[in-house]
């Protein structure tokens, strides 16, 4: 539905809704009224109207409350995109579209494997390596399944896929990694035969088998258990992980962008002791000890250049007495380095830089010092975070040490 209202008339409708939101109108009621009076409206047009209202004197805090209205507006539109699995925007449709592309790559690998059985051509071997490298994109498909789809199944008490299917995914990842690592070292027919028999053939078999398991077991189960609202959340989270071998529908891309643009996510305090972030919850005790456990020293200086916080890890590199809290950061540095400190802060405040780093040798340690500009989503400067770390042992690392290599 498209309204025949002018931008000025739409602005007046939105202004009236914003005022009544602060008088008790619910977000749901406001959303319904906006849909009825204005119809479909894009985030760009809403942003222009909001900016106009700010210029007229409406405060940004009042505007913020309205953000939840257009978030709900786009959430509703997104629900329409995923209401049926046949929709090209449905997460299952997107998974299946990727599977069709994965099948094509697997088929080409099988064809190339047959050629390798009868020829030691370098060109054929390079083609196989290119196909295996391309297949590595399957990691995105599996990660989206494991990190987005599985958690919602688990919320419904269904843990089977995450316990079994994830393990099979890892087997495929391992075979793929070993195949790419070994292909350049192949010498002679016997080595090639073993390579195809022990790695390539089982890899293709497992990849095709996983497609069968997904489409005949996993996807039907998720369709049965997940609600429309949960599918919307899956679609939004999928956007953060990404897609491989396909492009998501343009209309869905626009809706997700508008939803994320509209949604104002702020932390809140629950029950006076739980900090609720958009990405999870922590008690004050958990947060303090988590920050003190990090293998880095943290110091935060607020937008007015006052030291506001530092972590108290067991092995801090530089001494931080609690007496520095509230002190101007300029007074925490010797005169020789004051000019550099001022330049860093000025560059952060003016938005010219977001990051500076330095490294020094200090008391047998190789110390990496990083400064980050901390900004909100509108890029307003909130302060500077200093992160200091002894990276001597990190610099000496070589090769790989995987999770399963550790002995417990």
mmCIF file of C-alpha atoms in Angstrom:
data_model
loop_
_atom_site.group_PDB
_atom_site.id
_atom_site.type_symbol
_atom_site.label_atom_id
_atom_site.label_comp_id
_atom_site.label_asym_id
_atom_site.label_seq_id
_atom_site.Cartn_x
_atom_site.Cartn_y
_atom_site.Cartn_z
ATOM 1 C CA UNK A 1 0.000 0.000 0.000
ATOM 2 C CA UNK A 2 1.366 3.401 -0.984
ATOM 3 C CA UNK A 3 -0.002 6.618 0.541
ATOM 4 C CA UNK A 4 -0.884 9.680 -1.548
ATOM 5 C CA UNK A 5 0.356 11.967 1.231
ATOM 6 C CA UNK A 6 3.061 14.532 0.546
ATOM 7 C CA UNK A 7 6.294 14.392 2.523
ATOM 8 C CA UNK A 8 5.081 17.342 4.626
ATOM 9 C CA UNK A 9 1.843 15.525 5.459
ATOM 10 C CA UNK A 10 3.742 12.344 6.321
ATOM 11 C CA UNK A 11 5.964 14.419 8.568
ATOM 12 C CA UNK A 12 2.965 15.752 10.458
ATOM 13 C CA UNK A 13 1.598 12.205 10.932
ATOM 14 C CA UNK A 14 4.964 10.994 12.242
ATOM 15 C CA UNK A 15 5.360 14.044 14.501
ATOM 16 C CA UNK A 16 1.909 13.427 16.009
ATOM 17 C CA UNK A 17 2.734 9.745 16.573
ATOM 18 C CA UNK A 18 6.051 10.615 18.247
ATOM 19 C CA UNK A 19 4.358 13.049 20.625
ATOM 20 C CA UNK A 20 1.685 10.494 21.547
ATOM 21 C CA UNK A 21 4.329 7.787 22.043
ATOM 22 C CA UNK A 22 5.607 9.889 24.925
ATOM 23 C CA UNK A 23 2.055 10.161 26.270
ATOM 24 C CA UNK A 24 1.503 6.389 26.409
ATOM 25 C CA UNK A 25 0.723 5.266 22.852
ATOM 26 C CA UNK A 26 2.226 1.772 22.440
ATOM 27 C CA UNK A 27 4.771 0.952 19.754
ATOM 28 C CA UNK A 28 2.364 -1.621 18.295
ATOM 29 C CA UNK A 29 -0.478 0.925 18.110
ATOM 30 C CA UNK A 30 1.852 3.512 16.569
ATOM 31 C CA UNK A 31 3.056 1.013 13.962
ATOM 32 C CA UNK A 32 -0.497 0.103 12.977
ATOM 33 C CA UNK A 33 -1.475 3.781 12.703
ATOM 34 C CA UNK A 34 1.596 4.565 10.583
ATOM 35 C CA UNK A 35 0.776 1.702 8.228
ATOM 36 C CA UNK A 36 -2.859 2.823 7.908
ATOM 37 C CA UNK A 37 -2.171 6.540 7.411
ATOM 38 C CA UNK A 38 1.157 6.554 5.560
ATOM 39 C CA UNK A 39 1.501 3.072 4.051
ATOM 40 C CA UNK A 40 4.885 1.817 2.858
ATOM 41 C CA UNK A 41 7.776 4.135 3.626
ATOM 42 C CA UNK A 42 11.525 3.580 3.195
ATOM 43 C CA UNK A 43 14.197 4.172 5.801
ATOM 44 C CA UNK A 44 15.715 7.019 3.756
ATOM 45 C CA UNK A 45 12.424 8.916 3.709
ATOM 46 C CA UNK A 46 11.896 8.284 7.439
ATOM 47 C CA UNK A 47 15.432 9.529 8.160
ATOM 48 C CA UNK A 48 14.818 12.705 6.131
ATOM 49 C CA UNK A 49 11.561 13.368 8.004
ATOM 50 C CA UNK A 50 13.232 12.724 11.367
ATOM 51 C CA UNK A 51 16.053 15.119 10.472
ATOM 52 C CA UNK A 52 13.504 17.754 9.512
ATOM 53 C CA UNK A 53 11.729 17.306 12.868
ATOM 54 C CA UNK A 54 15.026 17.668 14.720
ATOM 55 C CA UNK A 55 15.666 20.940 12.899
ATOM 56 C CA UNK A 56 12.224 22.073 14.050
ATOM 57 C CA UNK A 57 13.200 21.457 17.661
ATOM 58 C CA UNK A 58 12.077 17.881 18.389
ATOM 59 C CA UNK A 59 14.750 16.261 20.567
ATOM 60 C CA UNK A 60 16.751 13.219 19.435
ATOM 61 C CA UNK A 61 15.583 11.365 22.577
ATOM 62 C CA UNK A 62 11.979 11.786 21.420
ATOM 63 C CA UNK A 63 12.920 10.608 17.925
ATOM 64 C CA UNK A 64 14.657 7.522 19.336
ATOM 65 C CA UNK A 65 11.399 6.142 20.665
ATOM 66 C CA UNK A 66 9.973 6.259 17.145
ATOM 67 C CA UNK A 67 12.849 4.110 15.851
ATOM 68 C CA UNK A 68 11.152 1.073 17.387
ATOM 69 C CA UNK A 69 8.072 1.857 15.297
ATOM 70 C CA UNK A 70 9.828 1.668 11.960
ATOM 71 C CA UNK A 71 11.801 -1.333 13.201
ATOM 72 C CA UNK A 72 8.466 -3.099 13.718
ATOM 73 C CA UNK A 73 7.319 -1.848 10.327
ATOM 74 C CA UNK A 74 10.247 -3.528 8.571
ATOM 75 C CA UNK A 75 9.989 -6.597 10.830
ATOM 76 C CA UNK A 76 6.430 -7.041 9.589
ATOM 77 C CA UNK A 77 7.537 -6.731 5.962
ATOM 78 C CA UNK A 78 10.326 -9.217 6.604
ATOM 79 C CA UNK A 79 7.830 -11.715 8.033
ATOM 80 C CA UNK A 80 5.930 -11.587 4.759
ATOM 81 C CA UNK A 81 9.156 -12.526 2.958
ATOM 82 C CA UNK A 82 9.625 -15.717 4.969
ATOM 83 C CA UNK A 83 6.047 -16.780 5.525
ATOM 84 C CA UNK A 84 6.366 -19.688 3.053
ATOM 85 C CA UNK A 85 9.340 -21.944 2.349
ATOM 86 C CA UNK A 86 8.665 -21.514 -1.372
ATOM 87 C CA UNK A 87 9.609 -17.869 -1.042
ATOM 88 C CA UNK A 88 13.124 -17.260 -2.441
ATOM 89 C CA UNK A 89 13.783 -15.143 0.673
ATOM 90 C CA UNK A 90 13.106 -17.992 3.107
ATOM 91 C CA UNK A 91 16.307 -19.157 4.844
ATOM 92 C CA UNK A 92 15.622 -22.755 3.789
ATOM 93 C CA UNK A 93 15.264 -21.675 0.152
ATOM 94 C CA UNK A 94 18.617 -19.919 0.441
ATOM 95 C CA UNK A 95 20.241 -23.017 1.981
ATOM 96 C CA UNK A 96 18.835 -25.168 -0.832
ATOM 97 C CA UNK A 97 20.012 -22.733 -3.501
ATOM 98 C CA UNK A 98 23.520 -23.024 -2.066
ATOM 99 C CA UNK A 99 23.211 -26.807 -2.095
ATOM 100 C CA UNK A 100 22.430 -26.779 -5.820
ATOM 101 C CA UNK A 101 25.683 -24.874 -6.409
ATOM 102 C CA UNK A 102 27.612 -27.186 -4.076
ATOM 103 C CA UNK A 103 26.310 -30.156 -6.097
ATOM 104 C CA UNK A 104 27.659 -28.585 -9.290
ATOM 105 C CA UNK A 105 31.133 -28.150 -7.764
ATOM 106 C CA UNK A 106 31.068 -31.714 -6.384
ATOM 107 C CA UNK A 107 30.112 -32.996 -9.836
ATOM 108 C CA UNK A 108 33.041 -31.179 -11.441
ATOM 109 C CA UNK A 109 35.392 -32.603 -8.798
ATOM 110 C CA UNK A 110 34.192 -36.125 -9.670
ATOM 111 C CA UNK A 111 34.749 -35.484 -13.384
ATOM 112 C CA UNK A 112 38.242 -34.139 -12.731
ATOM 113 C CA UNK A 113 39.021 -37.091 -10.461
ATOM 114 C CA UNK A 114 38.216 -39.477 -13.323
ATOM 115 C CA UNK A 115 40.598 -37.538 -15.568
ATOM 116 C CA UNK A 116 43.329 -37.710 -12.929
ATOM 117 C CA UNK A 117 42.999 -41.513 -12.889
ATOM 118 C CA UNK A 118 44.268 -41.683 -16.455
ATOM 119 C CA UNK A 119 46.440 -38.578 -16.750
ATOM 120 C CA UNK A 120 49.213 -36.915 -14.720
ATOM 121 C CA UNK A 121 48.666 -33.612 -16.511
ATOM 122 C CA UNK A 122 49.656 -30.603 -14.407
ATOM 123 C CA UNK A 123 46.728 -28.715 -15.910
ATOM 124 C CA UNK A 124 44.215 -31.280 -14.605
ATOM 125 C CA UNK A 125 45.842 -31.226 -11.168
ATOM 126 C CA UNK A 126 45.605 -27.416 -11.084
ATOM 127 C CA UNK A 127 41.942 -27.626 -12.077
ATOM 128 C CA UNK A 128 41.321 -30.011 -9.177
ATOM 129 C CA UNK A 129 43.079 -27.646 -6.791
ATOM 130 C CA UNK A 130 40.971 -24.712 -8.030
ATOM 131 C CA UNK A 131 37.767 -26.712 -7.524
ATOM 132 C CA UNK A 132 38.772 -27.767 -4.007
ATOM 133 C CA UNK A 133 39.661 -24.179 -3.163
ATOM 134 C CA UNK A 134 36.288 -23.037 -4.460
ATOM 135 C CA UNK A 135 34.549 -25.726 -2.414
ATOM 136 C CA UNK A 136 36.108 -24.199 0.715
ATOM 137 C CA UNK A 137 33.283 -21.680 0.445
ATOM 138 C CA UNK A 138 31.112 -24.436 1.928
ATOM 139 C CA UNK A 139 32.450 -23.224 5.283
ATOM 140 C CA UNK A 140 30.008 -20.280 5.100
ATOM 141 C CA UNK A 141 27.075 -22.642 4.460
ATOM 142 C CA UNK A 142 28.038 -24.894 7.366
ATOM 143 C CA UNK A 143 28.756 -22.007 9.729
ATOM 144 C CA UNK A 144 25.356 -20.440 9.038
ATOM 145 C CA UNK A 145 23.727 -23.798 9.727
ATOM 146 C CA UNK A 146 25.708 -24.430 12.925
ATOM 147 C CA UNK A 147 25.708 -20.935 14.397
ATOM 148 C CA UNK A 148 22.251 -19.746 13.314
ATOM 149 C CA UNK A 149 19.939 -22.701 12.638
ATOM 150 C CA UNK A 150 21.111 -25.121 15.352
ATOM 151 C CA UNK A 151 20.599 -22.687 18.270
ATOM 152 C CA UNK A 152 16.931 -22.249 17.357
ATOM 153 C CA UNK A 153 16.424 -26.011 17.154
ATOM 154 C CA UNK A 154 18.060 -26.355 20.569
ATOM 155 C CA UNK A 155 15.599 -23.824 21.991
ATOM 156 C CA UNK A 156 12.906 -26.307 20.995
ATOM 157 C CA UNK A 157 14.770 -29.113 22.788
ATOM 158 C CA UNK A 158 16.138 -30.649 19.575
ATOM 159 C CA UNK A 159 19.877 -31.245 20.031
ATOM 160 C CA UNK A 160 20.511 -34.088 17.574
ATOM 161 C CA UNK A 161 21.809 -32.082 14.581
ATOM 162 C CA UNK A 162 24.251 -30.010 16.609
ATOM 163 C CA UNK A 163 25.695 -33.149 18.202
ATOM 164 C CA UNK A 164 25.925 -35.335 15.076
ATOM 165 C CA UNK A 165 25.745 -33.161 11.964
ATOM 166 C CA UNK A 166 28.320 -30.660 13.249
ATOM 167 C CA UNK A 167 30.789 -33.508 13.662
ATOM 168 C CA UNK A 168 30.205 -34.608 10.064
ATOM 169 C CA UNK A 169 30.692 -31.006 8.902
ATOM 170 C CA UNK A 170 34.053 -30.974 10.666
ATOM 171 C CA UNK A 171 35.035 -34.236 8.961
ATOM 172 C CA UNK A 172 34.338 -32.574 5.610
ATOM 173 C CA UNK A 173 36.329 -29.495 6.620
ATOM 174 C CA UNK A 174 39.269 -31.690 7.607
ATOM 175 C CA UNK A 175 39.205 -33.760 4.389
ATOM 176 C CA UNK A 176 38.999 -30.591 2.336
ATOM 177 C CA UNK A 177 41.921 -29.017 4.183
ATOM 178 C CA UNK A 178 44.074 -32.132 3.779
ATOM 179 C CA UNK A 179 43.162 -32.493 0.102
ATOM 180 C CA UNK A 180 44.285 -28.958 -0.707
ATOM 181 C CA UNK A 181 47.456 -29.394 1.367
ATOM 182 C CA UNK A 182 48.446 -32.659 -0.349
ATOM 183 C CA UNK A 183 47.591 -32.068 -3.986
ATOM 184 C CA UNK A 184 50.786 -30.125 -4.814
ATOM 185 C CA UNK A 185 52.951 -32.924 -3.421
ATOM 186 C CA UNK A 186 51.491 -35.676 -5.619
ATOM 187 C CA UNK A 187 54.207 -37.577 -7.496
ATOM 188 C CA UNK A 188 53.397 -40.522 -9.686
ATOM 189 C CA UNK A 189 50.359 -42.632 -10.403
ATOM 190 C CA UNK A 190 50.290 -44.563 -7.091
ATOM 191 C CA UNK A 191 50.242 -41.401 -4.974
ATOM 192 C CA UNK A 192 47.493 -39.955 -7.159
ATOM 193 C CA UNK A 193 45.404 -43.141 -6.875
ATOM 194 C CA UNK A 194 45.749 -43.108 -3.075
ATOM 195 C CA UNK A 195 44.905 -39.410 -2.989
ATOM 196 C CA UNK A 196 41.706 -39.973 -4.967
ATOM 197 C CA UNK A 197 40.737 -43.120 -3.036
ATOM 198 C CA UNK A 198 41.535 -41.853 0.476
ATOM 199 C CA UNK A 199 40.557 -38.211 0.201
ATOM 200 C CA UNK A 200 38.711 -37.000 -2.911
ATOM 201 C CA UNK A 201 36.174 -39.802 -3.278
ATOM 202 C CA UNK A 202 35.259 -39.846 0.454
ATOM 203 C CA UNK A 203 35.092 -36.020 0.436
ATOM 204 C CA UNK A 204 32.595 -35.897 -2.427
ATOM 205 C CA UNK A 205 30.599 -38.718 -0.862
ATOM 206 C CA UNK A 206 30.385 -36.866 2.466
ATOM 207 C CA UNK A 207 29.486 -33.540 0.826
ATOM 208 C CA UNK A 208 26.672 -35.110 -1.191
ATOM 209 C CA UNK A 209 25.575 -37.114 1.847
ATOM 210 C CA UNK A 210 25.352 -33.936 3.918
ATOM 211 C CA UNK A 211 23.120 -32.323 1.300
ATOM 212 C CA UNK A 212 20.801 -35.336 1.548
ATOM 213 C CA UNK A 213 20.767 -35.155 5.370
ATOM 214 C CA UNK A 214 20.047 -31.437 5.348
ATOM 215 C CA UNK A 215 17.207 -31.580 2.853
ATOM 216 C CA UNK A 216 15.550 -34.770 4.104
ATOM 217 C CA UNK A 217 16.086 -34.499 7.860
ATOM 218 C CA UNK A 218 17.305 -31.094 9.059
ATOM 219 C CA UNK A 219 15.244 -28.707 6.936
ATOM 220 C CA UNK A 220 11.887 -30.512 7.374
ATOM 221 C CA UNK A 221 12.510 -30.591 11.128
ATOM 222 C CA UNK A 222 13.236 -26.882 11.323
ATOM 223 C CA UNK A 223 10.168 -26.082 9.223
ATOM 224 C CA UNK A 224 8.075 -28.058 11.689
ATOM 225 C CA UNK A 225 9.530 -26.513 14.847
ATOM 226 C CA UNK A 226 10.466 -22.861 14.150
ATOM 227 C CA UNK A 227 7.912 -20.035 14.249
ATOM 228 C CA UNK A 228 7.635 -17.226 11.685
ATOM 229 C CA UNK A 229 9.212 -14.795 14.168
ATOM 230 C CA UNK A 230 12.121 -17.199 14.657
ATOM 231 C CA UNK A 231 12.610 -17.494 10.899
ATOM 232 C CA UNK A 232 12.846 -13.699 10.723
ATOM 233 C CA UNK A 233 15.572 -13.819 13.389
ATOM 234 C CA UNK A 234 17.323 -16.607 11.437
ATOM 235 C CA UNK A 235 17.231 -14.461 8.309
ATOM 236 C CA UNK A 236 18.650 -11.438 10.131
ATOM 237 C CA UNK A 237 21.414 -13.493 11.776
ATOM 238 C CA UNK A 238 22.158 -15.230 8.457
ATOM 239 C CA UNK A 239 22.871 -11.842 6.960
ATOM 240 C CA UNK A 240 25.679 -11.373 9.502
ATOM 241 C CA UNK A 241 27.272 -14.731 8.619
ATOM 242 C CA UNK A 242 26.830 -14.295 4.868
ATOM 243 C CA UNK A 243 26.032 -16.523 1.893
ATOM 244 C CA UNK A 244 28.149 -18.466 -0.563
ATOM 245 C CA UNK A 245 27.768 -19.319 -4.265
ATOM 246 C CA UNK A 246 24.472 -17.353 -4.430
ATOM 247 C CA UNK A 247 23.089 -13.846 -4.102
ATOM 248 C CA UNK A 248 20.245 -13.279 -1.672
ATOM 249 C CA UNK A 249 17.063 -11.689 -3.072
ATOM 250 C CA UNK A 250 17.395 -7.908 -3.414
ATOM 251 C CA UNK A 251 14.078 -7.203 -1.688
ATOM 252 C CA UNK A 252 15.225 -9.144 1.384
ATOM 253 C CA UNK A 253 18.572 -7.374 1.401
ATOM 254 C CA UNK A 254 16.780 -4.014 1.447
ATOM 255 C CA UNK A 255 14.393 -5.050 4.218
ATOM 256 C CA UNK A 256 17.193 -6.311 6.454
ATOM 257 C CA UNK A 257 19.186 -3.134 5.844
ATOM 258 C CA UNK A 258 16.187 -0.983 6.732
ATOM 259 C CA UNK A 259 15.428 -3.051 9.819
ATOM 260 C CA UNK A 260 18.999 -2.761 11.097
ATOM 261 C CA UNK A 261 19.008 0.954 10.316
ATOM 262 C CA UNK A 262 15.741 1.468 12.171
ATOM 263 C CA UNK A 263 16.545 -0.640 15.208
ATOM 264 C CA UNK A 264 18.110 1.244 18.107
ATOM 265 C CA UNK A 265 19.815 -1.306 20.337
ATOM 266 C CA UNK A 266 20.878 0.002 23.723
ATOM 267 C CA UNK A 267 22.069 -1.884 26.810
ATOM 268 C CA UNK A 268 19.732 -1.914 29.799
ATOM 269 C CA UNK A 269 19.989 -2.817 33.489
ATOM 270 C CA UNK A 270 17.712 -5.597 34.730
ATOM 271 C CA UNK A 271 16.917 -6.085 38.426
ATOM 272 C CA UNK A 272 19.650 -3.612 39.311
ATOM 273 C CA UNK A 273 22.445 -6.126 38.693
ATOM 274 C CA UNK A 274 22.107 -7.693 35.240
ATOM 275 C CA UNK A 275 23.413 -5.803 32.201
ATOM 276 C CA UNK A 276 21.372 -6.765 29.166
ATOM 277 C CA UNK A 277 23.260 -6.191 25.900
ATOM 278 C CA UNK A 278 21.781 -6.777 22.429
ATOM 279 C CA UNK A 279 24.124 -9.787 22.220
ATOM 280 C CA UNK A 280 23.512 -11.289 25.672
ATOM 281 C CA UNK A 281 23.400 -10.688 29.421
ATOM 282 C CA UNK A 282 26.036 -10.504 32.141
ATOM 283 C CA UNK A 283 25.876 -9.927 35.864
ATOM 284 C CA UNK A 284 28.082 -7.150 37.233
ATOM 285 C CA UNK A 285 30.268 -9.782 38.898
ATOM 286 C CA UNK A 286 30.628 -11.742 35.644
ATOM 287 C CA UNK A 287 31.486 -8.601 33.684
ATOM 288 C CA UNK A 288 34.135 -7.381 36.130
ATOM 289 C CA UNK A 289 35.878 -10.730 36.373
ATOM 290 C CA UNK A 290 35.652 -11.322 32.626
ATOM 291 C CA UNK A 291 37.397 -8.010 31.949
ATOM 292 C CA UNK A 292 40.049 -8.807 34.573
ATOM 293 C CA UNK A 293 40.639 -12.256 33.018
ATOM 294 C CA UNK A 294 41.382 -10.948 29.518
ATOM 295 C CA UNK A 295 45.076 -11.403 28.593
ATOM 296 C CA UNK A 296 45.322 -7.667 27.909
ATOM 297 C CA UNK A 297 45.386 -4.519 30.042
ATOM 298 C CA UNK A 298 42.453 -2.185 29.371
ATOM 299 C CA UNK A 299 42.186 1.514 30.184
ATOM 300 C CA UNK A 300 39.251 3.691 29.126
ATOM 301 C CA UNK A 301 39.408 7.484 28.892
ATOM 302 C CA UNK A 302 36.063 9.237 28.395
ATOM 303 C CA UNK A 303 35.193 11.927 25.831
ATOM 304 C CA UNK A 304 36.299 14.630 28.301
ATOM 305 C CA UNK A 305 39.792 13.052 28.559
ATOM 306 C CA UNK A 306 39.282 11.724 32.084
ATOM 307 C CA UNK A 307 40.433 8.229 33.079
ATOM 308 C CA UNK A 308 37.220 6.389 33.785
ATOM 309 C CA UNK A 309 38.171 2.703 34.090
ATOM 310 C CA UNK A 310 41.016 0.228 33.972
ATOM 311 C CA UNK A 311 41.047 -3.558 34.234
ATOM 312 C CA UNK A 312 42.831 -5.180 37.167
ATOM 313 C CA UNK A 313 44.336 -8.335 35.714
ATOM 314 C CA UNK A 314 46.811 -10.296 37.797
ATOM 315 C CA UNK A 315 49.850 -9.500 35.647
ATOM 316 C CA UNK A 316 49.379 -5.917 34.482
ATOM 317 C CA UNK A 317 52.244 -4.603 32.383
ATOM 318 C CA UNK A 318 52.013 -0.972 33.499
ATOM 319 C CA UNK A 319 51.037 0.051 37.025
ATOM 320 C CA UNK A 320 47.574 1.627 37.337
ATOM 321 C CA UNK A 321 46.765 2.863 40.886
ATOM 322 C CA UNK A 322 43.074 3.498 41.540
ATOM 323 C CA UNK A 323 43.935 7.083 42.400
ATOM 324 C CA UNK A 324 44.091 7.902 38.659
ATOM 325 C CA UNK A 325 40.328 7.440 38.233
ATOM 326 C CA UNK A 326 38.880 10.822 37.274
ATOM 327 C CA UNK A 327 42.285 12.276 36.458
ATOM 328 C CA UNK A 328 42.879 14.086 33.169
ATOM 329 C CA UNK A 329 44.735 11.647 30.924
ATOM 330 C CA UNK A 330 47.156 14.407 29.910
ATOM 331 C CA UNK A 331 48.365 14.488 33.507
ATOM 332 C CA UNK A 332 49.090 10.738 33.416
ATOM 333 C CA UNK A 333 51.891 11.159 30.859
ATOM 334 C CA UNK A 334 55.321 12.794 31.089
ATOM 335 C CA UNK A 335 55.750 16.162 29.322
ATOM 336 C CA UNK A 336 57.843 14.549 26.566
ATOM 337 C CA UNK A 337 54.896 12.460 25.309
ATOM 338 C CA UNK A 338 52.098 14.959 25.943
ATOM 339 C CA UNK A 339 52.165 16.281 22.371
ATOM 340 C CA UNK A 340 51.643 12.778 20.952
ATOM 341 C CA UNK A 341 48.790 12.079 23.386
ATOM 342 C CA UNK A 342 47.044 15.291 22.325
ATOM 343 C CA UNK A 343 47.452 14.460 18.630
ATOM 344 C CA UNK A 344 45.913 11.010 19.128
ATOM 345 C CA UNK A 345 42.945 12.364 21.075
ATOM 346 C CA UNK A 346 42.373 15.188 18.572
ATOM 347 C CA UNK A 347 42.481 12.774 15.611
ATOM 348 C CA UNK A 348 39.910 10.565 17.357
ATOM 349 C CA UNK A 349 37.622 13.460 18.282
ATOM 350 C CA UNK A 350 37.717 14.922 14.783
ATOM 351 C CA UNK A 351 36.967 11.518 13.246
ATOM 352 C CA UNK A 352 40.196 11.495 11.230
ATOM 353 C CA UNK A 353 41.477 8.241 12.775
ATOM 354 C CA UNK A 354 40.034 5.282 14.651
ATOM 355 C CA UNK A 355 43.222 3.470 15.631
ATOM 356 C CA UNK A 356 46.887 3.975 16.565
ATOM 357 C CA UNK A 357 49.408 1.343 17.599
ATOM 358 C CA UNK A 358 52.939 1.201 19.018
ATOM 359 C CA UNK A 359 55.272 -1.562 20.206
ATOM 360 C CA UNK A 360 58.190 -1.429 22.628
ATOM 361 C CA UNK A 361 60.611 -3.670 24.508
ATOM 362 C CA UNK A 362 59.907 -3.346 28.232
ATOM 363 C CA UNK A 363 61.403 -5.389 31.094
ATOM 364 C CA UNK A 364 61.899 -8.517 28.983
ATOM 365 C CA UNK A 365 58.476 -8.202 27.366
ATOM 366 C CA UNK A 366 57.531 -7.232 23.804
ATOM 367 C CA UNK A 367 54.624 -4.885 24.486
ATOM 368 C CA UNK A 368 52.010 -4.053 21.869
ATOM 369 C CA UNK A 369 50.043 -0.891 22.716
ATOM 370 C CA UNK A 370 46.886 -0.039 20.794
ATOM 371 C CA UNK A 371 44.545 2.942 21.051
ATOM 372 C CA UNK A 372 40.984 2.691 19.718
ATOM 373 C CA UNK A 373 38.417 5.453 19.286
ATOM 374 C CA UNK A 374 35.193 4.251 20.922
ATOM 375 C CA UNK A 375 32.133 5.481 19.018
ATOM 376 C CA UNK A 376 28.400 4.835 19.044
ATOM 377 C CA UNK A 377 26.526 3.680 15.951
ATOM 378 C CA UNK A 378 26.197 7.298 14.793
ATOM 379 C CA UNK A 379 30.001 7.649 15.098
ATOM 380 C CA UNK A 380 29.783 10.053 18.012
ATOM 381 C CA UNK A 381 33.047 9.945 19.989
ATOM 382 C CA UNK A 382 32.600 8.350 23.442
ATOM 383 C CA UNK A 383 36.229 8.017 24.477
ATOM 384 C CA UNK A 384 39.496 6.179 23.908
ATOM 385 C CA UNK A 385 40.329 2.589 24.804
ATOM 386 C CA UNK A 386 43.960 1.637 25.429
ATOM 387 C CA UNK A 387 44.751 -2.072 25.006
ATOM 388 C CA UNK A 388 48.193 -3.234 26.118
ATOM 389 C CA UNK A 389 49.484 -6.774 25.632
ATOM 390 C CA UNK A 390 52.724 -8.707 25.982
ATOM 391 C CA UNK A 391 52.936 -10.473 22.611
ATOM 392 C CA UNK A 392 56.400 -11.999 23.019
ATOM 393 C CA UNK A 393 55.028 -15.559 23.222
ATOM 394 C CA UNK A 394 52.546 -14.886 20.410
ATOM 395 C CA UNK A 395 55.348 -13.792 18.061
ATOM 396 C CA UNK A 396 57.092 -17.112 18.644
ATOM 397 C CA UNK A 397 54.119 -19.279 17.599
ATOM 398 C CA UNK A 398 54.522 -21.469 14.523
ATOM 399 C CA UNK A 399 52.494 -24.106 12.707
ATOM 400 C CA UNK A 400 49.108 -25.040 14.148
ATOM 401 C CA UNK A 401 47.657 -26.188 17.449
ATOM 402 C CA UNK A 402 44.038 -27.218 17.107
ATOM 403 C CA UNK A 403 41.461 -27.673 19.833
ATOM 404 C CA UNK A 404 41.601 -31.453 19.499
ATOM 405 C CA UNK A 405 45.405 -31.419 19.794
ATOM 406 C CA UNK A 406 45.251 -30.406 23.450
ATOM 407 C CA UNK A 407 45.616 -33.119 26.091
ATOM 408 C CA UNK A 408 43.406 -32.623 29.130
#
